[in-house]
JSON list of C-alpha atoms in Angstrom, two decimals:
[
{"chain": "A", "resi": 1, "resn": "UNK", "atom": "CA", "xyz": [0.00, 0.00, 0.00]},
{"chain": "A", "resi": 2, "resn": "UNK", "atom": "CA", "xyz": [1.18, 3.52, -0.81]},
{"chain": "A", "resi": 3, "resn": "UNK", "atom": "CA", "xyz": [1.72, 5.00, 2.67]},
{"chain": "A", "resi": 4, "resn": "UNK", "atom": "CA", "xyz": [0.78, 8.48, 1.48]},
{"chain": "A", "resi": 5, "resn": "UNK", "atom": "CA", "xyz": [-2.68, 7.19, 0.51]},
{"chain": "A", "resi": 6, "resn": "UNK", "atom": "CA", "xyz": [-3.52, 5.14, 3.62]},
{"chain": "A", "resi": 7, "resn": "UNK", "atom": "CA", "xyz": [-7.18, 5.48, 4.59]},
{"chain": "A", "resi": 8, "resn": "UNK", "atom": "CA", "xyz": [-7.97, 7.11, 7.94]},
{"chain": "A", "resi": 9, "resn": "UNK", "atom": "CA", "xyz": [-10.85, 5.93, 10.13]},
{"chain": "A", "resi": 10, "resn": "UNK", "atom": "CA", "xyz": [-11.99, 8.48, 12.73]},
{"chain": "A", "resi": 11, "resn": "UNK", "atom": "CA", "xyz": [-13.92, 7.02, 15.66]},
{"chain": "A", "resi": 12, "resn": "UNK", "atom": "CA", "xyz": [-16.24, 8.69, 18.10]},
{"chain": "A", "resi": 13, "resn": "UNK", "atom": "CA", "xyz": [-15.95, 7.04, 21.54]},
{"chain": "A", "resi": 14, "resn": "UNK", "atom": "CA", "xyz": [-19.15, 7.13, 23.64]},
{"chain": "A", "resi": 15, "resn": "UNK", "atom": "CA", "xyz": [-21.73, 4.80, 22.13]},
{"chain": "A", "resi": 16, "resn": "UNK", "atom": "CA", "xyz": [-19.42, 3.95, 19.24]},
{"chain": "A", "resi": 17, "resn": "UNK", "atom": "CA", "xyz": [-16.38, 2.23, 20.74]},
{"chain": "A", "resi": 18, "resn": "UNK", "atom": "CA", "xyz": [-17.55, 2.04, 24.36]},
{"chain": "A", "resi": 19, "resn": "UNK", "atom": "CA", "xyz": [-20.82, 1.67, 26.25]},
{"chain": "A", "resi": 20, "resn": "UNK", "atom": "CA", "xyz": [-20.26, 4.82, 28.29]},
{"chain": "A", "resi": 21, "resn": "UNK", "atom": "CA", "xyz": [-22.91, 7.33, 27.23]},
{"chain": "A", "resi": 22, "resn": "UNK", "atom": "CA", "xyz": [-24.85, 7.08, 30.49]},
{"chain": "A", "resi": 23, "resn": "UNK", "atom": "CA", "xyz": [-21.90, 7.35, 32.87]},
{"chain": "A", "resi": 24, "resn": "UNK", "atom": "CA", "xyz": [-20.47, 10.24, 30.88]},
{"chain": "A", "resi": 25, "resn": "UNK", "atom": "CA", "xyz": [-23.71, 12.18, 31.01]},
{"chain": "A", "resi": 26, "resn": "UNK", "atom": "CA", "xyz": [-24.13, 11.55, 34.74]},
{"chain": "A", "resi": 27, "resn": "UNK", "atom": "CA", "xyz": [-20.59, 12.70, 35.52]},
{"chain": "A", "resi": 28, "resn": "UNK", "atom": "CA", "xyz": [-20.76, 15.72, 33.22]},
{"chain": "A", "resi": 29, "resn": "UNK", "atom": "CA", "xyz": [-24.10, 16.90, 34.58]},
{"chain": "A", "resi": 30, "resn": "UNK", "atom": "CA", "xyz": [-22.85, 16.57, 38.16]},
{"chain": "A", "resi": 31, "resn": "UNK", "atom": "CA", "xyz": [-19.72, 18.56, 37.30]},
{"chain": "A", "resi": 32, "resn": "UNK", "atom": "CA", "xyz": [-21.80, 21.29, 35.65]},
{"chain": "A", "resi": 33, "resn": "UNK", "atom": "CA", "xyz": [-24.23, 21.51, 38.57]},
{"chain": "A", "resi": 34, "resn": "UNK", "atom": "CA", "xyz": [-21.34, 22.21, 40.92]},
{"chain": "A", "resi": 35, "resn": "UNK", "atom": "CA", "xyz": [-21.17, 25.67, 39.30]},
{"chain": "A", "resi": 36, "resn": "UNK", "atom": "CA", "xyz": [-24.71, 26.54, 40.46]},
{"chain": "A", "resi": 37, "resn": "UNK", "atom": "CA", "xyz": [-26.03, 27.59, 37.07]},
{"chain": "A", "resi": 38, "resn": "UNK", "atom": "CA", "xyz": [-29.46, 29.18, 37.71]},
{"chain": "A", "resi": 39, "resn": "UNK", "atom": "CA", "xyz": [-31.12, 27.40, 34.77]},
{"chain": "A", "resi": 40, "resn": "UNK", "atom": "CA", "xyz": [-28.98, 24.58, 33.43]},
{"chain": "A", "resi": 41, "resn": "UNK", "atom": "CA", "xyz": [-30.39, 22.93, 30.31]},
{"chain": "A", "resi": 42, "resn": "UNK", "atom": "CA", "xyz": [-29.77, 19.19, 30.32]},
{"chain": "A", "resi": 43, "resn": "UNK", "atom": "CA", "xyz": [-31.12, 18.53, 26.83]},
{"chain": "A", "resi": 44, "resn": "UNK", "atom": "CA", "xyz": [-27.59, 18.29, 25.48]},
{"chain": "A", "resi": 45, "resn": "UNK", "atom": "CA", "xyz": [-28.83, 18.19, 21.90]},
{"chain": "A", "resi": 46, "resn": "UNK", "atom": "CA", "xyz": [-30.25, 21.70, 22.29]},
{"chain": "A", "resi": 47, "resn": "UNK", "atom": "CA", "xyz": [-26.80, 23.26, 22.55]},
{"chain": "A", "resi": 48, "resn": "UNK", "atom": "CA", "xyz": [-25.15, 24.77, 19.49]},
{"chain": "A", "resi": 49, "resn": "UNK", "atom": "CA", "xyz": [-22.09, 22.52, 19.69]},
{"chain": "A", "resi": 50, "resn": "UNK", "atom": "CA", "xyz": [-22.12, 19.02, 21.15]},
{"chain": "A", "resi": 51, "resn": "UNK", "atom": "CA", "xyz": [-18.96, 18.87, 23.24]},
{"chain": "A", "resi": 52, "resn": "UNK", "atom": "CA", "xyz": [-18.32, 19.22, 26.96]},
{"chain": "A", "resi": 53, "resn": "UNK", "atom": "CA", "xyz": [-16.31, 22.42, 26.62]},
{"chain": "A", "resi": 54, "resn": "UNK", "atom": "CA", "xyz": [-18.76, 24.04, 24.18]},
{"chain": "A", "resi": 55, "resn": "UNK", "atom": "CA", "xyz": [-21.76, 23.18, 26.37]},
{"chain": "A", "resi": 56, "resn": "UNK", "atom": "CA", "xyz": [-19.92, 24.60, 29.39]},
{"chain": "A", "resi": 57, "resn": "UNK", "atom": "CA", "xyz": [-19.20, 27.84, 27.52]},
{"chain": "A", "resi": 58, "resn": "UNK", "atom": "CA", "xyz": [-22.80, 28.22, 26.34]},
{"chain": "A", "resi": 59, "resn": "UNK", "atom": "CA", "xyz": [-24.18, 27.55, 29.83]},
{"chain": "A", "resi": 60, "resn": "UNK", "atom": "CA", "xyz": [-21.67, 30.00, 31.31]},
{"chain": "A", "resi": 61, "resn": "UNK", "atom": "CA", "xyz": [-22.58, 32.73, 28.83]},
{"chain": "A", "resi": 62, "resn": "UNK", "atom": "CA", "xyz": [-26.33, 32.16, 29.27]},
{"chain": "A", "resi": 63, "resn": "UNK", "atom": "CA", "xyz": [-25.98, 32.52, 33.02]},
{"chain": "A", "resi": 64, "resn": "UNK", "atom": "CA", "xyz": [-24.17, 35.84, 32.69]},
{"chain": "A", "resi": 65, "resn": "UNK", "atom": "CA", "xyz": [-21.33, 34.75, 34.95]},
{"chain": "A", "resi": 66, "resn": "UNK", "atom": "CA", "xyz": [-18.42, 37.19, 35.12]},
{"chain": "A", "resi": 67, "resn": "UNK", "atom": "CA", "xyz": [-14.85, 36.35, 34.23]},
{"chain": "A", "resi": 68, "resn": "UNK", "atom": "CA", "xyz": [-13.25, 34.00, 31.75]},
{"chain": "A", "resi": 69, "resn": "UNK", "atom": "CA", "xyz": [-14.43, 30.43, 31.30]},
{"chain": "A", "resi": 70, "resn": "UNK", "atom": "CA", "xyz": [-12.83, 28.30, 34.06]},
{"chain": "A", "resi": 71, "resn": "UNK", "atom": "CA", "xyz": [-12.31, 25.18, 31.94]},
{"chain": "A", "resi": 72, "resn": "UNK", "atom": "CA", "xyz": [-9.52, 23.81, 34.18]},
{"chain": "A", "resi": 73, "resn": "UNK", "atom": "CA", "xyz": [-11.95, 23.87, 37.11]},
{"chain": "A", "resi": 74, "resn": "UNK", "atom": "CA", "xyz": [-14.55, 21.96, 35.08]},
{"chain": "A", "resi": 75, "resn": "UNK", "atom": "CA", "xyz": [-11.86, 19.44, 34.14]},
{"chain": "A", "resi": 76, "resn": "UNK", "atom": "CA", "xyz": [-11.01, 18.93, 37.81]},
{"chain": "A", "resi": 77, "resn": "UNK", "atom": "CA", "xyz": [-14.63, 18.49, 38.88]},
{"chain": "A", "resi": 78, "resn": "UNK", "atom": "CA", "xyz": [-15.42, 16.22, 35.94]},
{"chain": "A", "resi": 79, "resn": "UNK", "atom": "CA", "xyz": [-12.42, 14.04, 36.80]},
{"chain": "A", "resi": 80, "resn": "UNK", "atom": "CA", "xyz": [-13.75, 13.54, 40.33]},
{"chain": "A", "resi": 81, "resn": "UNK", "atom": "CA", "xyz": [-17.32, 12.86, 39.20]},
{"chain": "A", "resi": 82, "resn": "UNK", "atom": "CA", "xyz": [-16.32, 10.52, 36.38]},
{"chain": "A", "resi": 83, "resn": "UNK", "atom": "CA", "xyz": [-14.07, 8.43, 38.59]},
{"chain": "A", "resi": 84, "resn": "UNK", "atom": "CA", "xyz": [-16.85, 8.12, 41.16]},
{"chain": "A", "resi": 85, "resn": "UNK", "atom": "CA", "xyz": [-19.55, 7.21, 38.65]},
{"chain": "A", "resi": 86, "resn": "UNK", "atom": "CA", "xyz": [-17.41, 4.81, 36.62]},
{"chain": "A", "resi": 87, "resn": "UNK", "atom": "CA", "xyz": [-16.23, 2.93, 39.70]},
{"chain": "A", "resi": 88, "resn": "UNK", "atom": "CA", "xyz": [-19.85, 2.00, 40.40]},
{"chain": "A", "resi": 89, "resn": "UNK", "atom": "CA", "xyz": [-20.84, 1.20, 36.82]},
{"chain": "A", "resi": 90, "resn": "UNK", "atom": "CA", "xyz": [-20.81, -2.51, 36.08]},
{"chain": "A", "resi": 91, "resn": "UNK", "atom": "CA", "xyz": [-22.20, -2.28, 32.56]},
{"chain": "A", "resi": 92, "resn": "UNK", "atom": "CA", "xyz": [-19.30, -0.35, 31.00]},
{"chain": "A", "resi": 93, "resn": "UNK", "atom": "CA", "xyz": [-17.31, -2.06, 28.31]},
{"chain": "A", "resi": 94, "resn": "UNK", "atom": "CA", "xyz": [-16.55, -1.94, 24.64]},
{"chain": "A", "resi": 95, "resn": "UNK", "atom": "CA", "xyz": [-19.17, -2.05, 21.90]},
{"chain": "A", "resi": 96, "resn": "UNK", "atom": "CA", "xyz": [-19.25, -5.46, 20.20]},
{"chain": "A", "resi": 97, "resn": "UNK", "atom": "CA", "xyz": [-16.53, -5.70, 17.58]},
{"chain": "A", "resi": 98, "resn": "UNK", "atom": "CA", "xyz": [-14.59, -2.61, 18.70]},
{"chain": "A", "resi": 99, "resn": "UNK", "atom": "CA", "xyz": [-11.21, -4.19, 19.40]},
{"chain": "A", "resi": 100, "resn": "UNK", "atom": "CA", "xyz": [-11.57, -6.56, 16.47]},
{"chain": "A", "resi": 101, "resn": "UNK", "atom": "CA", "xyz": [-12.15, -3.64, 14.11]},
{"chain": "A", "resi": 102, "resn": "UNK", "atom": "CA", "xyz": [-9.16, -1.73, 15.48]},
{"chain": "A", "resi": 103, "resn": "UNK", "atom": "CA", "xyz": [-7.01, -4.83, 14.97]},
{"chain": "A", "resi": 104, "resn": "UNK", "atom": "CA", "xyz": [-8.35, -5.22, 11.44]},
{"chain": "A", "resi": 105, "resn": "UNK", "atom": "CA", "xyz": [-7.53, -1.60, 10.64]},
{"chain": "A", "resi": 106, "resn": "UNK", "atom": "CA", "xyz": [-4.01, -2.09, 11.96]},
{"chain": "A", "resi": 107, "resn": "UNK", "atom": "CA", "xyz": [-3.44, -5.28, 9.94]},
{"chain": "A", "resi": 108, "resn": "UNK", "atom": "CA", "xyz": [-4.67, -3.58, 6.78]},
{"chain": "A", "resi": 109, "resn": "UNK", "atom": "CA", "xyz": [-2.19, -0.74, 7.20]},
{"chain": "A", "resi": 110, "resn": "UNK", "atom": "CA", "xyz": [-4.97, 1.80, 7.71]},
{"chain": "A", "resi": 111, "resn": "UNK", "atom": "CA", "xyz": [-4.89, 4.47, 10.43]},
{"chain": "A", "resi": 112, "resn": "UNK", "atom": "CA", "xyz": [-7.31, 4.77, 13.37]},
{"chain": "A", "resi": 113, "resn": "UNK", "atom": "CA", "xyz": [-7.84, 8.20, 14.93]},
{"chain": "A", "resi": 114, "resn": "UNK", "atom": "CA", "xyz": [-10.21, 9.22, 17.71]},
{"chain": "A", "resi": 115, "resn": "UNK", "atom": "CA", "xyz": [-12.36, 12.33, 18.09]},
{"chain": "A", "resi": 116, "resn": "UNK", "atom": "CA", "xyz": [-14.66, 12.87, 21.05]},
{"chain": "A", "resi": 117, "resn": "UNK", "atom": "CA", "xyz": [-16.80, 15.58, 22.59]},
{"chain": "A", "resi": 118, "resn": "UNK", "atom": "CA", "xyz": [-15.70, 14.33, 26.02]},
{"chain": "A", "resi": 119, "resn": "UNK", "atom": "CA", "xyz": [-13.10, 16.02, 28.17]},
{"chain": "A", "resi": 120, "resn": "UNK", "atom": "CA", "xyz": [-9.74, 14.24, 28.01]},
{"chain": "A", "resi": 121, "resn": "UNK", "atom": "CA", "xyz": [-9.79, 12.49, 31.38]},
{"chain": "A", "resi": 122, "resn": "UNK", "atom": "CA", "xyz": [-13.02, 10.71, 30.56]},
{"chain": "A", "resi": 123, "resn": "UNK", "atom": "CA", "xyz": [-11.80, 9.85, 27.07]},
{"chain": "A", "resi": 124, "resn": "UNK", "atom": "CA", "xyz": [-8.65, 8.19, 28.41]},
{"chain": "A", "resi": 125, "resn": "UNK", "atom": "CA", "xyz": [-10.63, 6.18, 30.94]},
{"chain": "A", "resi": 126, "resn": "UNK", "atom": "CA", "xyz": [-13.06, 4.98, 28.27]},
{"chain": "A", "resi": 127, "resn": "UNK", "atom": "CA", "xyz": [-10.32, 4.02, 25.82]},
{"chain": "A", "resi": 128, "resn": "UNK", "atom": "CA", "xyz": [-8.74, 1.93, 28.58]},
{"chain": "A", "resi": 129, "resn": "UNK", "atom": "CA", "xyz": [-11.82, -0.33, 28.36]},
{"chain": "A", "resi": 130, "resn": "UNK", "atom": "CA", "xyz": [-10.72, -1.55, 24.93]},
{"chain": "A", "resi": 131, "resn": "UNK", "atom": "CA", "xyz": [-8.82, -4.81, 24.59]},
{"chain": "A", "resi": 132, "resn": "UNK", "atom": "CA", "xyz": [-6.81, -3.50, 21.63]},
{"chain": "A", "resi": 133, "resn": "UNK", "atom": "CA", "xyz": [-4.13, -0.79, 22.07]},
{"chain": "A", "resi": 134, "resn": "UNK", "atom": "CA", "xyz": [-4.53, 2.59, 20.39]},
{"chain": "A", "resi": 135, "resn": "UNK", "atom": "CA", "xyz": [-2.34, 5.57, 19.55]},
{"chain": "A", "resi": 136, "resn": "UNK", "atom": "CA", "xyz": [-2.99, 8.25, 22.18]},
{"chain": "A", "resi": 137, "resn": "UNK", "atom": "CA", "xyz": [-1.26, 10.79, 19.93]},
{"chain": "A", "resi": 138, "resn": "UNK", "atom": "CA", "xyz": [-4.26, 10.49, 17.60]},
{"chain": "A", "resi": 139, "resn": "UNK", "atom": "CA", "xyz": [-6.87, 11.15, 20.32]},
{"chain": "A", "resi": 140, "resn": "UNK", "atom": "CA", "xyz": [-8.46, 14.62, 20.20]},
{"chain": "A", "resi": 141, "resn": "UNK", "atom": "CA", "xyz": [-10.96, 15.74, 22.82]},
{"chain": "A", "resi": 142, "resn": "UNK", "atom": "CA", "xyz": [-13.10, 18.64, 24.01]},
{"chain": "A", "resi": 143, "resn": "UNK", "atom": "CA", "xyz": [-10.21, 19.66, 26.25]},
{"chain": "A", "resi": 144, "resn": "UNK", "atom": "CA", "xyz": [-8.36, 20.86, 23.14]},
{"chain": "A", "resi": 145, "resn": "UNK", "atom": "CA", "xyz": [-11.20, 22.12, 20.91]},
{"chain": "A", "resi": 146, "resn": "UNK", "atom": "CA", "xyz": [-14.84, 23.09, 21.35]},
{"chain": "A", "resi": 147, "resn": "UNK", "atom": "CA", "xyz": [-16.66, 22.29, 18.12]},
{"chain": "A", "resi": 148, "resn": "UNK", "atom": "CA", "xyz": [-17.08, 18.83, 16.68]},
{"chain": "A", "resi": 149, "resn": "UNK", "atom": "CA", "xyz": [-15.72, 20.00, 13.35]},
{"chain": "A", "resi": 150, "resn": "UNK", "atom": "CA", "xyz": [-12.54, 21.26, 15.01]},
{"chain": "A", "resi": 151, "resn": "UNK", "atom": "CA", "xyz": [-12.14, 18.05, 17.02]},
{"chain": "A", "resi": 152, "resn": "UNK", "atom": "CA", "xyz": [-12.59, 15.71, 14.06]},
{"chain": "A", "resi": 153, "resn": "UNK", "atom": "CA", "xyz": [-10.45, 17.80, 11.72]},
{"chain": "A", "resi": 154, "resn": "UNK", "atom": "CA", "xyz": [-7.66, 17.94, 14.31]},
{"chain": "A", "resi": 155, "resn": "UNK", "atom": "CA", "xyz": [-7.71, 14.13, 14.62]},
{"chain": "A", "resi": 156, "resn": "UNK", "atom": "CA", "xyz": [-7.45, 13.81, 10.84]},
{"chain": "A", "resi": 157, "resn": "UNK", "atom": "CA", "xyz": [-4.63, 16.36, 10.70]},
{"chain": "A", "resi": 158, "resn": "UNK", "atom": "CA", "xyz": [-2.70, 14.56, 13.44]},
{"chain": "A", "resi": 159, "resn": "UNK", "atom": "CA", "xyz": [-3.07, 11.23, 11.62]},
{"chain": "A", "resi": 160, "resn": "UNK", "atom": "CA", "xyz": [-1.86, 12.74, 8.36]},
{"chain": "A", "resi": 161, "resn": "UNK", "atom": "CA", "xyz": [1.09, 14.50, 9.99]},
{"chain": "A", "resi": 162, "resn": "UNK", "atom": "CA", "xyz": [2.27, 11.48, 11.99]},
{"chain": "A", "resi": 163, "resn": "UNK", "atom": "CA", "xyz": [1.98, 9.00, 9.13]},
{"chain": "A", "resi": 164, "resn": "UNK", "atom": "CA", "xyz": [2.85, 11.19, 6.16]},
{"chain": "A", "resi": 165, "resn": "UNK", "atom": "CA", "xyz": [-0.57, 10.83, 4.55]},
{"chain": "A", "resi": 166, "resn": "UNK", "atom": "CA", "xyz": [-1.46, 13.31, 1.83]},
{"chain": "A", "resi": 167, "resn": "UNK", "atom": "CA", "xyz": [-4.49, 15.57, 2.02]},
{"chain": "A", "resi": 168, "resn": "UNK", "atom": "CA", "xyz": [-7.32, 14.34, -0.18]},
{"chain": "A", "resi": 169, "resn": "UNK", "atom": "CA", "xyz": [-7.17, 10.66, 0.70]},
{"chain": "A", "resi": 170, "resn": "UNK", "atom": "CA", "xyz": [-10.02, 8.54, 1.97]},
{"chain": "A", "resi": 171, "resn": "UNK", "atom": "CA", "xyz": [-11.37, 9.36, 5.46]},
{"chain": "A", "resi": 172, "resn": "UNK", "atom": "CA", "xyz": [-14.23, 7.42, 7.09]},
{"chain": "A", "resi": 173, "resn": "UNK", "atom": "CA", "xyz": [-16.02, 8.72, 10.18]},
{"chain": "A", "resi": 174, "resn": "UNK", "atom": "CA", "xyz": [-17.75, 6.23, 12.49]},
{"chain": "A", "resi": 175, "resn": "UNK", "atom": "CA", "xyz": [-20.15, 7.48, 15.15]},
{"chain": "A", "resi": 176, "resn": "UNK", "atom": "CA", "xyz": [-23.47, 6.96, 16.89]},
{"chain": "A", "resi": 177, "resn": "UNK", "atom": "CA", "xyz": [-24.81, 10.49, 17.17]},
{"chain": "A", "resi": 178, "resn": "UNK", "atom": "CA", "xyz": [-26.61, 13.05, 15.05]},
{"chain": "A", "resi": 179, "resn": "UNK", "atom": "CA", "xyz": [-23.67, 15.38, 15.67]},
{"chain": "A", "resi": 180, "resn": "UNK", "atom": "CA", "xyz": [-21.29, 12.74, 14.28]},
{"chain": "A", "resi": 181, "resn": "UNK", "atom": "CA", "xyz": [-23.29, 12.53, 11.06]},
{"chain": "A", "resi": 182, "resn": "UNK", "atom": "CA", "xyz": [-23.63, 16.31, 10.73]},
{"chain": "A", "resi": 183, "resn": "UNK", "atom": "CA", "xyz": [-19.90, 16.77, 11.33]},
{"chain": "A", "resi": 184, "resn": "UNK", "atom": "CA", "xyz": [-19.02, 14.14, 8.74]},
{"chain": "A", "resi": 185, "resn": "UNK", "atom": "CA", "xyz": [-21.27, 15.83, 6.21]},
{"chain": "A", "resi": 186, "resn": "UNK", "atom": "CA", "xyz": [-19.80, 19.27, 7.00]},
{"chain": "A", "resi": 187, "resn": "UNK", "atom": "CA", "xyz": [-16.26, 17.94, 6.49]},
{"chain": "A", "resi": 188, "resn": "UNK", "atom": "CA", "xyz": [-17.29, 15.86, 3.45]},
{"chain": "A", "resi": 189, "resn": "UNK", "atom": "CA", "xyz": [-16.28, 12.53, 5.01]},
{"chain": "A", "resi": 190, "resn": "UNK", "atom": "CA", "xyz": [-17.67, 9.06, 4.48]},
{"chain": "A", "resi": 191, "resn": "UNK", "atom": "CA", "xyz": [-19.84, 8.06, 7.43]},
{"chain": "A", "resi": 192, "resn": "UNK", "atom": "CA", "xyz": [-21.00, 4.85, 9.08]},
{"chain": "A", "resi": 193, "resn": "UNK", "atom": "CA", "xyz": [-23.53, 5.11, 11.89]},
{"chain": "A", "resi": 194, "resn": "UNK", "atom": "CA", "xyz": [-23.64, 2.81, 14.90]},
{"chain": "A", "resi": 195, "resn": "UNK", "atom": "CA", "xyz": [-26.82, 2.15, 16.87]},
{"chain": "A", "resi": 196, "resn": "UNK", "atom": "CA", "xyz": [-30.12, 0.39, 17.28]},
{"chain": "A", "resi": 197, "resn": "UNK", "atom": "CA", "xyz": [-33.22, 0.74, 15.09]},
{"chain": "A", "resi": 198, "resn": "UNK", "atom": "CA", "xyz": [-34.32, 3.94, 16.84]},
{"chain": "A", "resi": 199, "resn": "UNK", "atom": "CA", "xyz": [-30.93, 5.53, 16.28]},
{"chain": "A", "resi": 200, "resn": "UNK", "atom": "CA", "xyz": [-30.91, 4.39, 12.66]},
{"chain": "A", "resi": 201, "resn": "UNK", "atom": "CA", "xyz": [-34.29, 6.07, 12.13]},
{"chain": "A", "resi": 202, "resn": "UNK", "atom": "CA", "xyz": [-33.04, 9.25, 13.79]},
{"chain": "A", "resi": 203, "resn": "UNK", "atom": "CA", "xyz": [-30.00, 9.40, 11.52]},
{"chain": "A", "resi": 204, "resn": "UNK", "atom": "CA", "xyz": [-32.10, 8.56, 8.45]},
{"chain": "A", "resi": 205, "resn": "UNK", "atom": "CA", "xyz": [-34.25, 11.63, 9.10]},
{"chain": "A", "resi": 206, "resn": "UNK", "atom": "CA", "xyz": [-31.14, 13.69, 8.47]},
{"chain": "A", "resi": 207, "resn": "UNK", "atom": "CA", "xyz": [-29.75, 11.63, 5.61]},
{"chain": "A", "resi": 208, "resn": "UNK", "atom": "CA", "xyz": [-31.94, 8.98, 4.00]},
{"chain": "A", "resi": 209, "resn": "UNK", "atom": "CA", "xyz": [-28.88, 7.29, 2.50]},
{"chain": "A", "resi": 210, "resn": "UNK", "atom": "CA", "xyz": [-26.96, 6.88, 5.76]},
{"chain": "A", "resi": 211, "resn": "UNK", "atom": "CA", "xyz": [-25.66, 3.38, 6.54]},
{"chain": "A", "resi": 212, "resn": "UNK", "atom": "CA", "xyz": [-26.16, 2.31, 10.15]},
{"chain": "A", "resi": 213, "resn": "UNK", "atom": "CA", "xyz": [-24.89, -0.88, 11.80]},
{"chain": "A", "resi": 214, "resn": "UNK", "atom": "CA", "xyz": [-26.04, -2.25, 15.18]},
{"chain": "A", "resi": 215, "resn": "UNK", "atom": "CA", "xyz": [-22.42, -2.54, 16.36]},
{"chain": "A", "resi": 216, "resn": "UNK", "atom": "CA", "xyz": [-18.89, -2.68, 14.97]},
{"chain": "A", "resi": 217, "resn": "UNK", "atom": "CA", "xyz": [-18.90, -6.31, 13.90]},
{"chain": "A", "resi": 218, "resn": "UNK", "atom": "CA", "xyz": [-18.81, -6.39, 10.12]},
{"chain": "A", "resi": 219, "resn": "UNK", "atom": "CA", "xyz": [-17.93, -2.70, 9.73]},
{"chain": "A", "resi": 220, "resn": "UNK", "atom": "CA", "xyz": [-14.46, -3.57, 8.46]},
{"chain": "A", "resi": 221, "resn": "UNK", "atom": "CA", "xyz": [-15.96, -5.57, 5.62]},
{"chain": "A", "resi": 222, "resn": "UNK", "atom": "CA", "xyz": [-18.49, -2.81, 4.96]},
{"chain": "A", "resi": 223, "resn": "UNK", "atom": "CA", "xyz": [-15.81, -0.15, 4.47]},
{"chain": "A", "resi": 224, "resn": "UNK", "atom": "CA", "xyz": [-13.52, -2.45, 2.51]},
{"chain": "A", "resi": 225, "resn": "UNK", "atom": "CA", "xyz": [-10.83, -2.83, 5.14]},
{"chain": "A", "resi": 226, "resn": "UNK", "atom": "CA", "xyz": [-8.86, -5.94, 4.23]},
{"chain": "A", "resi": 227, "resn": "UNK", "atom": "CA", "xyz": [-5.69, -7.26, 5.82]},
{"chain": "A", "resi": 228, "resn": "UNK", "atom": "CA", "xyz": [-2.49, -6.82, 3.88]},
{"chain": "A", "resi": 229, "resn": "UNK", "atom": "CA", "xyz": [-1.19, -10.20, 2.70]}
]
């Protein structure tokens, strides 16, 4: 394979690679509530940008709080809440086929990158649930950028820079959320959705042609990822 043309697969984490949506939301909401916002909206989909740092900024601005955004303080409180919640969560683990797909991508000479709306501490904890190793250099989180477009593009840029891949090559985004699909469309990326029938219907309302799989088993075959002989 021409190394300058290696495909890049960008993964969301929560609900895509790991079963951690619920514990993330519980920890994030608890961290936000520690700031005593007078009217905190917990319909996360109603915010302009779907990332922890962007939601924090919007809630901060709406509340009229003085001073600059104290993101380091949110990081600290989220770390505490996430560690507490995750230590009591027995159902956490990887989505079926996650480690197998990462191994398949590696064998094929493709590149796996990771883009999440979670703050970095949570992202690292979730990725530790996977049985297959990953390149932490290619993990981009809401601790570094606020918008999903910035996060995903940064992951792609890091993958290209580290592996000498030229701009214009194939990039596939894999995610479970509406925001993942919208971001992929905005950046003109291929997209594969992950989720149950209800999630598939939700994504289809945005794009009737979207392909959605119940989990990650079989996604390698779907995207044409074959091991190098």
